[in-house]
Tab-separated table of C-alpha atoms and ligand atoms in Angstrom:
chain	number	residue	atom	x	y	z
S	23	UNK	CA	0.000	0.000	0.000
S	24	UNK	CA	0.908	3.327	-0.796
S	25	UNK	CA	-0.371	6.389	1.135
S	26	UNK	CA	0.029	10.020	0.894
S	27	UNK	CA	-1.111	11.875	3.676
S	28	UNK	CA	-1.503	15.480	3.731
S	29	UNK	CA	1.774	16.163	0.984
S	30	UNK	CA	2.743	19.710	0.378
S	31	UNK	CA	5.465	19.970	-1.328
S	32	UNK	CA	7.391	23.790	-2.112
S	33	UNK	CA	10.175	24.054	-4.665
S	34	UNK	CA	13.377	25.549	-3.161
S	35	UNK	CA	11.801	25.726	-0.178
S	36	UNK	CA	13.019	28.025	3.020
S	37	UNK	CA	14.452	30.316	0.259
S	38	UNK	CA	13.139	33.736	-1.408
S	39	UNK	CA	12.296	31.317	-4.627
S	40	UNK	CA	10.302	28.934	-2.794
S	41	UNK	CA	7.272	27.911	-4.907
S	42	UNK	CA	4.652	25.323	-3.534
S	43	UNK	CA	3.888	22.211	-6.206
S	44	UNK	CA	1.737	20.074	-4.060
S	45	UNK	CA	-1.031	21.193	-1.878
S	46	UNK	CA	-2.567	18.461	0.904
S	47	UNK	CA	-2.418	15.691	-1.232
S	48	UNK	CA	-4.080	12.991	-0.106
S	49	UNK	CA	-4.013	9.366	-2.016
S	50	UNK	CA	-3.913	5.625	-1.910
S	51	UNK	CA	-2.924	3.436	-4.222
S	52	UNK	CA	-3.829	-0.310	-2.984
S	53	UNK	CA	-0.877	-2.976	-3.942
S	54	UNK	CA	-1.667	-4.851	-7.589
S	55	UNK	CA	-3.763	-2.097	-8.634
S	56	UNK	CA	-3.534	-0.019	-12.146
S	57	UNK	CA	-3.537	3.752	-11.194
S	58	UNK	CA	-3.529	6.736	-13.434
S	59	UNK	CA	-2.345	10.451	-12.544
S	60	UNK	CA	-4.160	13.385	-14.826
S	61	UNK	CA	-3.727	17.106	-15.135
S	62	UNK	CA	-2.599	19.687	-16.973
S	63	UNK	CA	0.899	20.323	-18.009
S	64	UNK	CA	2.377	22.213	-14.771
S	65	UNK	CA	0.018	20.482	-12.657
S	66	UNK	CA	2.587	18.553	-10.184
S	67	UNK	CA	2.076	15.251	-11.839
S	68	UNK	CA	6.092	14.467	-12.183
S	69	UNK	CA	7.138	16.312	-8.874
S	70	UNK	CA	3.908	13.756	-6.996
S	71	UNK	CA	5.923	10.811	-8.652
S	72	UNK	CA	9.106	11.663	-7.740
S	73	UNK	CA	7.795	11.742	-3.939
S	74	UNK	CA	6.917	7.801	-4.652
S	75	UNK	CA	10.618	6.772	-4.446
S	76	UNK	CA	12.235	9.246	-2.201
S	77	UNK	CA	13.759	11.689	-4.952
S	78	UNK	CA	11.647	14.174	-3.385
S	79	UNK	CA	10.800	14.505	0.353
S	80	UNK	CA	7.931	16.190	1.121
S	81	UNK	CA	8.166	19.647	2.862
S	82	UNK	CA	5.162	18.842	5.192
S	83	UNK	CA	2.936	15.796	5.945
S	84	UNK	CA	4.310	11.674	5.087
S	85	UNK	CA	4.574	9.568	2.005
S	86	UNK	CA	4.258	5.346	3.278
S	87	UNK	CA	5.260	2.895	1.088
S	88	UNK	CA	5.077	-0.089	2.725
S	89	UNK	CA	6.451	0.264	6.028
S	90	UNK	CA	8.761	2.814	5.068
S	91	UNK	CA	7.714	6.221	6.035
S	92	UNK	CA	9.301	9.473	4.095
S	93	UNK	CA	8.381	12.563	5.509
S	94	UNK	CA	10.831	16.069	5.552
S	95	UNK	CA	12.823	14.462	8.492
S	96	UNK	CA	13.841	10.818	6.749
S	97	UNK	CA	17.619	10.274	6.053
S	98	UNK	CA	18.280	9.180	2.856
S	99	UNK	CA	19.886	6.296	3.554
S	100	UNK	CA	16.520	5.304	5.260
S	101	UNK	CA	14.611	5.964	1.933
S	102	UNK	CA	16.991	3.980	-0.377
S	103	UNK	CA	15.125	0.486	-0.183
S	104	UNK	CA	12.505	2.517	-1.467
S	105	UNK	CA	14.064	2.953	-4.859
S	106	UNK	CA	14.306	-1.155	-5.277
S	107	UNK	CA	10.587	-1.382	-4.546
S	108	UNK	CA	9.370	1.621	-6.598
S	109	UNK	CA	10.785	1.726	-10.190
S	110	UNK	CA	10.125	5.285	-11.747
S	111	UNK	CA	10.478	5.289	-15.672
S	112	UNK	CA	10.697	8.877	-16.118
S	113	UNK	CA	9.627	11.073	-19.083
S	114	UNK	CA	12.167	10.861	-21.804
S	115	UNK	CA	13.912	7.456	-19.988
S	116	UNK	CA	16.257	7.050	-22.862
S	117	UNK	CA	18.337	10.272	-21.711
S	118	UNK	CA	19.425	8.277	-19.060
S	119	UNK	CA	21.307	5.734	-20.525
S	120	UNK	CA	24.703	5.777	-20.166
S	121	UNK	CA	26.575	2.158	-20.068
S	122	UNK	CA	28.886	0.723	-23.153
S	123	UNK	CA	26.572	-2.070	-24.157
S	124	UNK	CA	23.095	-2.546	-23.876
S	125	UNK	CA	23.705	-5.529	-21.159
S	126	UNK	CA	26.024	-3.681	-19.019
S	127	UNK	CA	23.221	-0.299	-19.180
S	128	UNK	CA	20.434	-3.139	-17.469
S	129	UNK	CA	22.873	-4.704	-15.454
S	130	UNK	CA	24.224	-1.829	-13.878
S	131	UNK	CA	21.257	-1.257	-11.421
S	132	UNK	CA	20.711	-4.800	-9.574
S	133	UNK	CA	24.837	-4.675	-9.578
S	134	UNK	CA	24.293	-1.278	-7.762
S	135	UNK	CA	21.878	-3.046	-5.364
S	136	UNK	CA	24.694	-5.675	-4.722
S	137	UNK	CA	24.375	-8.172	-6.787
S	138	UNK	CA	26.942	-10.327	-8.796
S	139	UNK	CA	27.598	-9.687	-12.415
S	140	UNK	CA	26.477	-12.853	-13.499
S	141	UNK	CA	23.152	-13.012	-11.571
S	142	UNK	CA	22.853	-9.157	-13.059
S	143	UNK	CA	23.307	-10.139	-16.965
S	144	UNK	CA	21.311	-12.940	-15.798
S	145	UNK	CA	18.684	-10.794	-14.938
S	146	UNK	CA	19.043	-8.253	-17.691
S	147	UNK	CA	18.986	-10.854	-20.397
S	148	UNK	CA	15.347	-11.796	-19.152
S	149	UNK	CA	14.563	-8.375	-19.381
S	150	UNK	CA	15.308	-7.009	-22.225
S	151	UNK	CA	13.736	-10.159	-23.805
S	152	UNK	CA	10.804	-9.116	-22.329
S	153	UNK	CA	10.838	-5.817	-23.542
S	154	UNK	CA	11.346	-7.340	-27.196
S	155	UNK	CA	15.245	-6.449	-27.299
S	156	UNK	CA	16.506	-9.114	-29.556
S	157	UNK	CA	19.478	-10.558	-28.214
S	158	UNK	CA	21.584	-9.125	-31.235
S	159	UNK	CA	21.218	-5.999	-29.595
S	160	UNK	CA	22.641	-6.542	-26.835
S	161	UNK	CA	26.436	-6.183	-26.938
S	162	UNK	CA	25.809	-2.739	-28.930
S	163	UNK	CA	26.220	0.671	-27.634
S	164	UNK	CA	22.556	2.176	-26.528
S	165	UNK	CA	23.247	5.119	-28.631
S	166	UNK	CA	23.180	3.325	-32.020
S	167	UNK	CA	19.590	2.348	-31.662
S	168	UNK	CA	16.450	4.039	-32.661
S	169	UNK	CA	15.038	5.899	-29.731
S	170	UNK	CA	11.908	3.694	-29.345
S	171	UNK	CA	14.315	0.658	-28.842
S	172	UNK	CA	16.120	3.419	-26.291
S	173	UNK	CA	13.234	3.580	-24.488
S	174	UNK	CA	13.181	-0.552	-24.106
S	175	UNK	CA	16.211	-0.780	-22.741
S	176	UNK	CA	15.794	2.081	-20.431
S	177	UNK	CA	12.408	0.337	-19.247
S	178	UNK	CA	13.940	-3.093	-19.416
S	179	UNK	CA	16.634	-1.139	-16.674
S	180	UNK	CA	14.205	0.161	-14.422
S	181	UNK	CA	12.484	-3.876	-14.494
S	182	UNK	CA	15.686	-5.364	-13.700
S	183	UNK	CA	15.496	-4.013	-9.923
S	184	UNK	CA	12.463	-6.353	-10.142
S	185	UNK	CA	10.114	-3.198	-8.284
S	186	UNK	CA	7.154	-4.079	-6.854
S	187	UNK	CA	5.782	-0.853	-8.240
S	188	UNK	CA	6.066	0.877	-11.576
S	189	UNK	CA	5.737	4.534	-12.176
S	190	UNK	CA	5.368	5.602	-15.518
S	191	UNK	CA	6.016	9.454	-16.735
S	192	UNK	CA	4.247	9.425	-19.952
S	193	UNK	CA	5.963	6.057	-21.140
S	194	UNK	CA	4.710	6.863	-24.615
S	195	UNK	CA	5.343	10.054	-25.732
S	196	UNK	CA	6.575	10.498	-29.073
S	197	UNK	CA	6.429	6.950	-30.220
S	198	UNK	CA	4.366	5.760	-33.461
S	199	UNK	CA	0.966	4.051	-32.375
S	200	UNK	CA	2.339	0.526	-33.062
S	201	UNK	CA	5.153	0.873	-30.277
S	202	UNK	CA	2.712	3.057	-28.302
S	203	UNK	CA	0.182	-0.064	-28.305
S	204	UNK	CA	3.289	-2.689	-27.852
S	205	UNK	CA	4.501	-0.939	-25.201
S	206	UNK	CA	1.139	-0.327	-23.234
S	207	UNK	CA	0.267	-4.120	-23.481
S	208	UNK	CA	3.974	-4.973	-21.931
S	209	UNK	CA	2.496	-2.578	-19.211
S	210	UNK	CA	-0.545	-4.642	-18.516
S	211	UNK	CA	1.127	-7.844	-19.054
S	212	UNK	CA	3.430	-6.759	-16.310
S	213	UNK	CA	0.127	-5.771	-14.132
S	214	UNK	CA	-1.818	-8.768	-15.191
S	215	UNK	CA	0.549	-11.356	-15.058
S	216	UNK	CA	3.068	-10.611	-12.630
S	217	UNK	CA	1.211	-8.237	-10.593
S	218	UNK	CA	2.745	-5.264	-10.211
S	219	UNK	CA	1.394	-1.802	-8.812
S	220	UNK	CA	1.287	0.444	-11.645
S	221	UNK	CA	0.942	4.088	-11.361
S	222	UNK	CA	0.256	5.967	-14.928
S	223	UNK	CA	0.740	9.423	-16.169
S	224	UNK	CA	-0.456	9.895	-19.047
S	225	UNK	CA	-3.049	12.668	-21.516
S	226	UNK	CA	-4.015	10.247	-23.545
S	227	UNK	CA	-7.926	9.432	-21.694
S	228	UNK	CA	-8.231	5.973	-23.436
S	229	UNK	CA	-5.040	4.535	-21.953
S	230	UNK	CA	-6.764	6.146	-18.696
S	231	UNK	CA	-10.631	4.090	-19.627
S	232	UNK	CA	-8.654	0.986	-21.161
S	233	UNK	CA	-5.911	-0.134	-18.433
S	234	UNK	CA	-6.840	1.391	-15.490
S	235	UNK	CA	-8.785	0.847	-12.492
S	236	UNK	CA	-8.545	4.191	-10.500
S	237	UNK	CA	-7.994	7.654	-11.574
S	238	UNK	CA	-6.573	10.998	-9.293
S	239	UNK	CA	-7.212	14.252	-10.978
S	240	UNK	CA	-4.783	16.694	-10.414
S	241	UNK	CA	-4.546	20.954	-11.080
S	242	UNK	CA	-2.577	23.366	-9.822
S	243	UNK	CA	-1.056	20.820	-7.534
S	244	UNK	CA	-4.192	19.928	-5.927
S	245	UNK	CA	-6.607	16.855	-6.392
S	246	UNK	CA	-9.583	17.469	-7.635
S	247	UNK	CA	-11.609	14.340	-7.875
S	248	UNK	CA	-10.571	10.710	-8.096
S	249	UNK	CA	-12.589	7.789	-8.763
S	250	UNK	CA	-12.802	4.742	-11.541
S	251	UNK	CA	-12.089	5.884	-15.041
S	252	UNK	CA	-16.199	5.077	-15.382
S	253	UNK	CA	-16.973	7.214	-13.123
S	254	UNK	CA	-14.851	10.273	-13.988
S	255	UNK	CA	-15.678	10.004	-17.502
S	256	UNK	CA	-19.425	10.269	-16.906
S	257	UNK	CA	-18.704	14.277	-15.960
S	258	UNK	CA	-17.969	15.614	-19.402
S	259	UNK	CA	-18.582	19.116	-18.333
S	260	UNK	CA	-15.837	19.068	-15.326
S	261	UNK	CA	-13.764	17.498	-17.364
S	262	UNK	CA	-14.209	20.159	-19.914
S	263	UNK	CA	-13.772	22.988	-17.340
S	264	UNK	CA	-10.690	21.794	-15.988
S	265	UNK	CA	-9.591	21.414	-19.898
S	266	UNK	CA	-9.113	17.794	-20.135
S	267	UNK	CA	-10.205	15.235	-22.632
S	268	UNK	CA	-12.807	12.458	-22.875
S	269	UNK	CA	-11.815	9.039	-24.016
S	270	UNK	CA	-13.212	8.577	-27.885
S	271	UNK	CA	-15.799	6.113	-27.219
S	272	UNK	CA	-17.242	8.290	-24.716
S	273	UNK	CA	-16.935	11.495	-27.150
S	274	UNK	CA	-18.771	9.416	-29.605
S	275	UNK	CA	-21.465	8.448	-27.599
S	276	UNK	CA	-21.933	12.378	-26.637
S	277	UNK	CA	-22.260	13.182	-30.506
S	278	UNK	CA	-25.000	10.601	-30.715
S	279	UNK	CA	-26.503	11.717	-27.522
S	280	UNK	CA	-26.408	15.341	-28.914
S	281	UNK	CA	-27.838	14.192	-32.392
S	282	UNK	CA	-30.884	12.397	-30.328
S	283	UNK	CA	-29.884	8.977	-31.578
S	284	UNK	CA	-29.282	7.441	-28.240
S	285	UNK	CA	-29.553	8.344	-24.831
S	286	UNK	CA	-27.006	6.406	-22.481
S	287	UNK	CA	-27.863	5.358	-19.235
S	288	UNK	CA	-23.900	5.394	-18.336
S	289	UNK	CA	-21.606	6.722	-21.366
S	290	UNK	CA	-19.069	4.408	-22.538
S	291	UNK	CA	-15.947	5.008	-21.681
S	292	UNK	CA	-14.011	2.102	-24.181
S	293	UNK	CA	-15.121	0.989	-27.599
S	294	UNK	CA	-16.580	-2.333	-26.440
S	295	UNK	CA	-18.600	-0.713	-24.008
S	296	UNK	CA	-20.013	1.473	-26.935
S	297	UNK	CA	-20.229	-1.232	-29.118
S	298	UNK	CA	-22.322	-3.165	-26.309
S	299	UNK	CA	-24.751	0.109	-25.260
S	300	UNK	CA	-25.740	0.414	-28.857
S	301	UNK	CA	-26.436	-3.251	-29.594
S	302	UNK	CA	-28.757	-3.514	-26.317
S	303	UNK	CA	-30.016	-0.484	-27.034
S	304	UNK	CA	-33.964	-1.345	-27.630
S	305	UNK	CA	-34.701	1.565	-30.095
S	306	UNK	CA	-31.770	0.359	-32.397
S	307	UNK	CA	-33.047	1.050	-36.111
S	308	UNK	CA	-32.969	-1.871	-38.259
S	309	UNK	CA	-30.611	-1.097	-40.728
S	310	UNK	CA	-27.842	-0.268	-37.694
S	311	UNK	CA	-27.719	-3.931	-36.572
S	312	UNK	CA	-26.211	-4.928	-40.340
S	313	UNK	CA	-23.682	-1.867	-39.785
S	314	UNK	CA	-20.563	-3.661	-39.192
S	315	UNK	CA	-19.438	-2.473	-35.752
S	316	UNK	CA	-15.868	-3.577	-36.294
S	317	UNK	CA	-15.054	-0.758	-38.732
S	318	UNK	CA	-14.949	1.983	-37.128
S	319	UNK	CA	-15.643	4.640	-40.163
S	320	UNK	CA	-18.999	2.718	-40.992
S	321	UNK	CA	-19.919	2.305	-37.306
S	322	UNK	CA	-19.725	6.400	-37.554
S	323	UNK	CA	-21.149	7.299	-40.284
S	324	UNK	CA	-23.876	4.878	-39.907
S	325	UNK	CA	-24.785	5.723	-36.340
S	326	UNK	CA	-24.643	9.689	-36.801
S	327	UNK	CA	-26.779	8.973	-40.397
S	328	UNK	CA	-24.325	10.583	-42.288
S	329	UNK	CA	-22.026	10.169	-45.407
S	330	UNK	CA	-24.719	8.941	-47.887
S	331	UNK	CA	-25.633	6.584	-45.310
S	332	UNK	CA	-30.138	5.755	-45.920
S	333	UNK	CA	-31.806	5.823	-42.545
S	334	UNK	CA	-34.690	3.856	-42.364
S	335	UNK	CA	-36.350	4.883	-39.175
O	411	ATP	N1	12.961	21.850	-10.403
O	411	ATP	C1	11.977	22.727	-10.245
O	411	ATP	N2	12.166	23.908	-9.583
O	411	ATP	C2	11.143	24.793	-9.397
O	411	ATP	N3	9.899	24.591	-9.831
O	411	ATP	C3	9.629	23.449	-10.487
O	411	ATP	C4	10.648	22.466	-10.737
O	411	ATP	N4	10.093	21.438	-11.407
O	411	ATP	C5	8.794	21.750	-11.586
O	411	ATP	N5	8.507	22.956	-11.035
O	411	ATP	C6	7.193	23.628	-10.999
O	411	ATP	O1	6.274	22.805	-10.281
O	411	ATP	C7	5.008	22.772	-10.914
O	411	ATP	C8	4.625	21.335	-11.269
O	411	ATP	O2	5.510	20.831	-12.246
O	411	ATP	P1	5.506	19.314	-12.738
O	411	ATP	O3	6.708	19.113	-13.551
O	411	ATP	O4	5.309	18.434	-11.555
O	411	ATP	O5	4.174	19.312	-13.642
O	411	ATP	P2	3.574	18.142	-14.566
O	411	ATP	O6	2.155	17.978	-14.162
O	411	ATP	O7	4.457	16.968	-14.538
O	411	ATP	O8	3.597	18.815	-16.017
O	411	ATP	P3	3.813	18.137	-17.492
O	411	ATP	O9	2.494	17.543	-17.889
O	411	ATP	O10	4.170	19.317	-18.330
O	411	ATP	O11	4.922	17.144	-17.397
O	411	ATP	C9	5.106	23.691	-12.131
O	411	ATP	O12	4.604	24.937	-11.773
O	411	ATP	C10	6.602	23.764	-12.382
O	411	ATP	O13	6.938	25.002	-12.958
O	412	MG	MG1	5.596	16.002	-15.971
């Protein structure tokens, strides 16, 4: 279990340039579970994370993670078990490589953590496998790859402490969508499979409605709401005040709404969900139930009645 209780958190603090980031923050995030962070850009989503593995301290009030308790009095050396059980990918990971080879860049944190070069290449090799670096790769500098195969071995780094608890800084910023997708499924793998405690940022709100299972909104370094992704999705208009997005299955279902097609008792908040509200739904025209929900164009076009498409009803 993680718990923050009462975090404030001020930038050069007990100095004339002091600036607060974090106001009271209060959150829990429950061990195994799939947690995402959301705000605006300045909102204090990077300087919470950083509090999750000791970088930070907070300035008042206590971060727990398991039974170790950070607050502005800890020692560091009282923190640094902390940083095996919390692994924090940060934005941008791949700046952060540094080693010769690939291997000796993934070994180099268990080896930190006292391990024995074998057992570390050990460990590396299994995880850079499981980040899909091919074992070609593996003897060659980290510079000479492409930066989304950076960003593997940087992860496959941070899973090499073997962490309980994986914080990711917007893991997929600037990659295409098929290594976006890849890398979001190793994500849930790693929840699903080997449970681990993951803890998302993200902006992209169907990441947020289709991996996880609890949401904190954050602005101006203060939480705003927090709940399931279904339940902060069904308050479009918040949302929309406090400039954030909708996830596109739930967008959709607003245009229909809007148009007087459909009235949802709860939007959707991921395509199947959509795809399930609309087949149940009892005033379904007849021509919609031939529309062939898989493509998403026709699904569109044929539910809004537009693009040529004949409504019979
Ligand atoms: N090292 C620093 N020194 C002083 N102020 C900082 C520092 N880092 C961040 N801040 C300030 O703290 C606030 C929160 O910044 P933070 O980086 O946590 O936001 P964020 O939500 O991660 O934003 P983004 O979505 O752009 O990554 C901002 O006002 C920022 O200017
Ligand atoms: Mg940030």
């Amino acid at each position: 279990m993680i718990k923050f209780d009462k975090v404030n958190f001020e930038y050069q603090a007990k100095t004339p340039f002091a600036s607060q980031a974090l106001f009271d923050i209060d959150v829990e995030i429950a061990d195994g579970s799939y947690t995402a962070l959301i705000g605006h850009t300045g909102s204090g989503k990077s300087t919470l994370l950083q509090h999750l593995n000791g970088l930070l301290q907070p300035t008042a009030g206590a971060v727990t993670v398991g039974d170790i308790v950070i607050t502005s009095e800890s020692r560091q050396k009282n923190i640094k078990p902390v940083r095996k059980r919390v692994g924090v990918v940060f934005q941008f990971p791949e700046t952060q490589l540094f080693d010769e080879t690939v291997l000796k860049d993934v070994a180099f944190g268990p080896q930190n953590f006292g391990a024995a070069k074998e057992a570390a290449e050990k460990i590396a090799r299994e995880k850079l496998l499981q980040v899909g670096i091919a074992e070609e790769l593996f003897e060659r500098p980290p510079f000479e790859l492409s930066g989304g195969q950076m960003r593997r071995v940087a992860i496959a780094g941070i899973l090499a402490m073997e962490p309980q608890v994986l914080v990711l800084d917007e893991p997929t910023a600037g990659l295409d969508p098929k290594a976006r997708l890849e890398m979001m499924q190793l994500f849930r793998d790693l929840h699903d499979e080997q449970g681990l405690t993951v803890i998302l940022v993200t902006h992209n709100m169907d990441d947020v409605a289709n991996y996880a299972d609890f949401v904190y909104l954050l602005e101006k370094g203060r939480i705003i709401d927090f709940g399931t992704p279904s339940q902060i999705f069904q308050k479009p208009d918040f949302l929309a005040e406090h400039q954030l997005g909708l996830p596109k299955a739930t967008e959709f279902a607003l245009k229909l709404q809007a148009r007087g097609r459909f009235t949802f008792e709860r939007l959707p908040i991921t395509r199947l969900e959509l795809v399930e509200a609309i087949r149940q739904s009892s005033n379904l025209p007849k021509h919609f139930s031939q529309l062939k929900l898989s493509d998403e164009n026709t699904l569109e076009a044929g539910l809004l009645g537009e693009r040529g498409t004949k409504e019979t009803n």
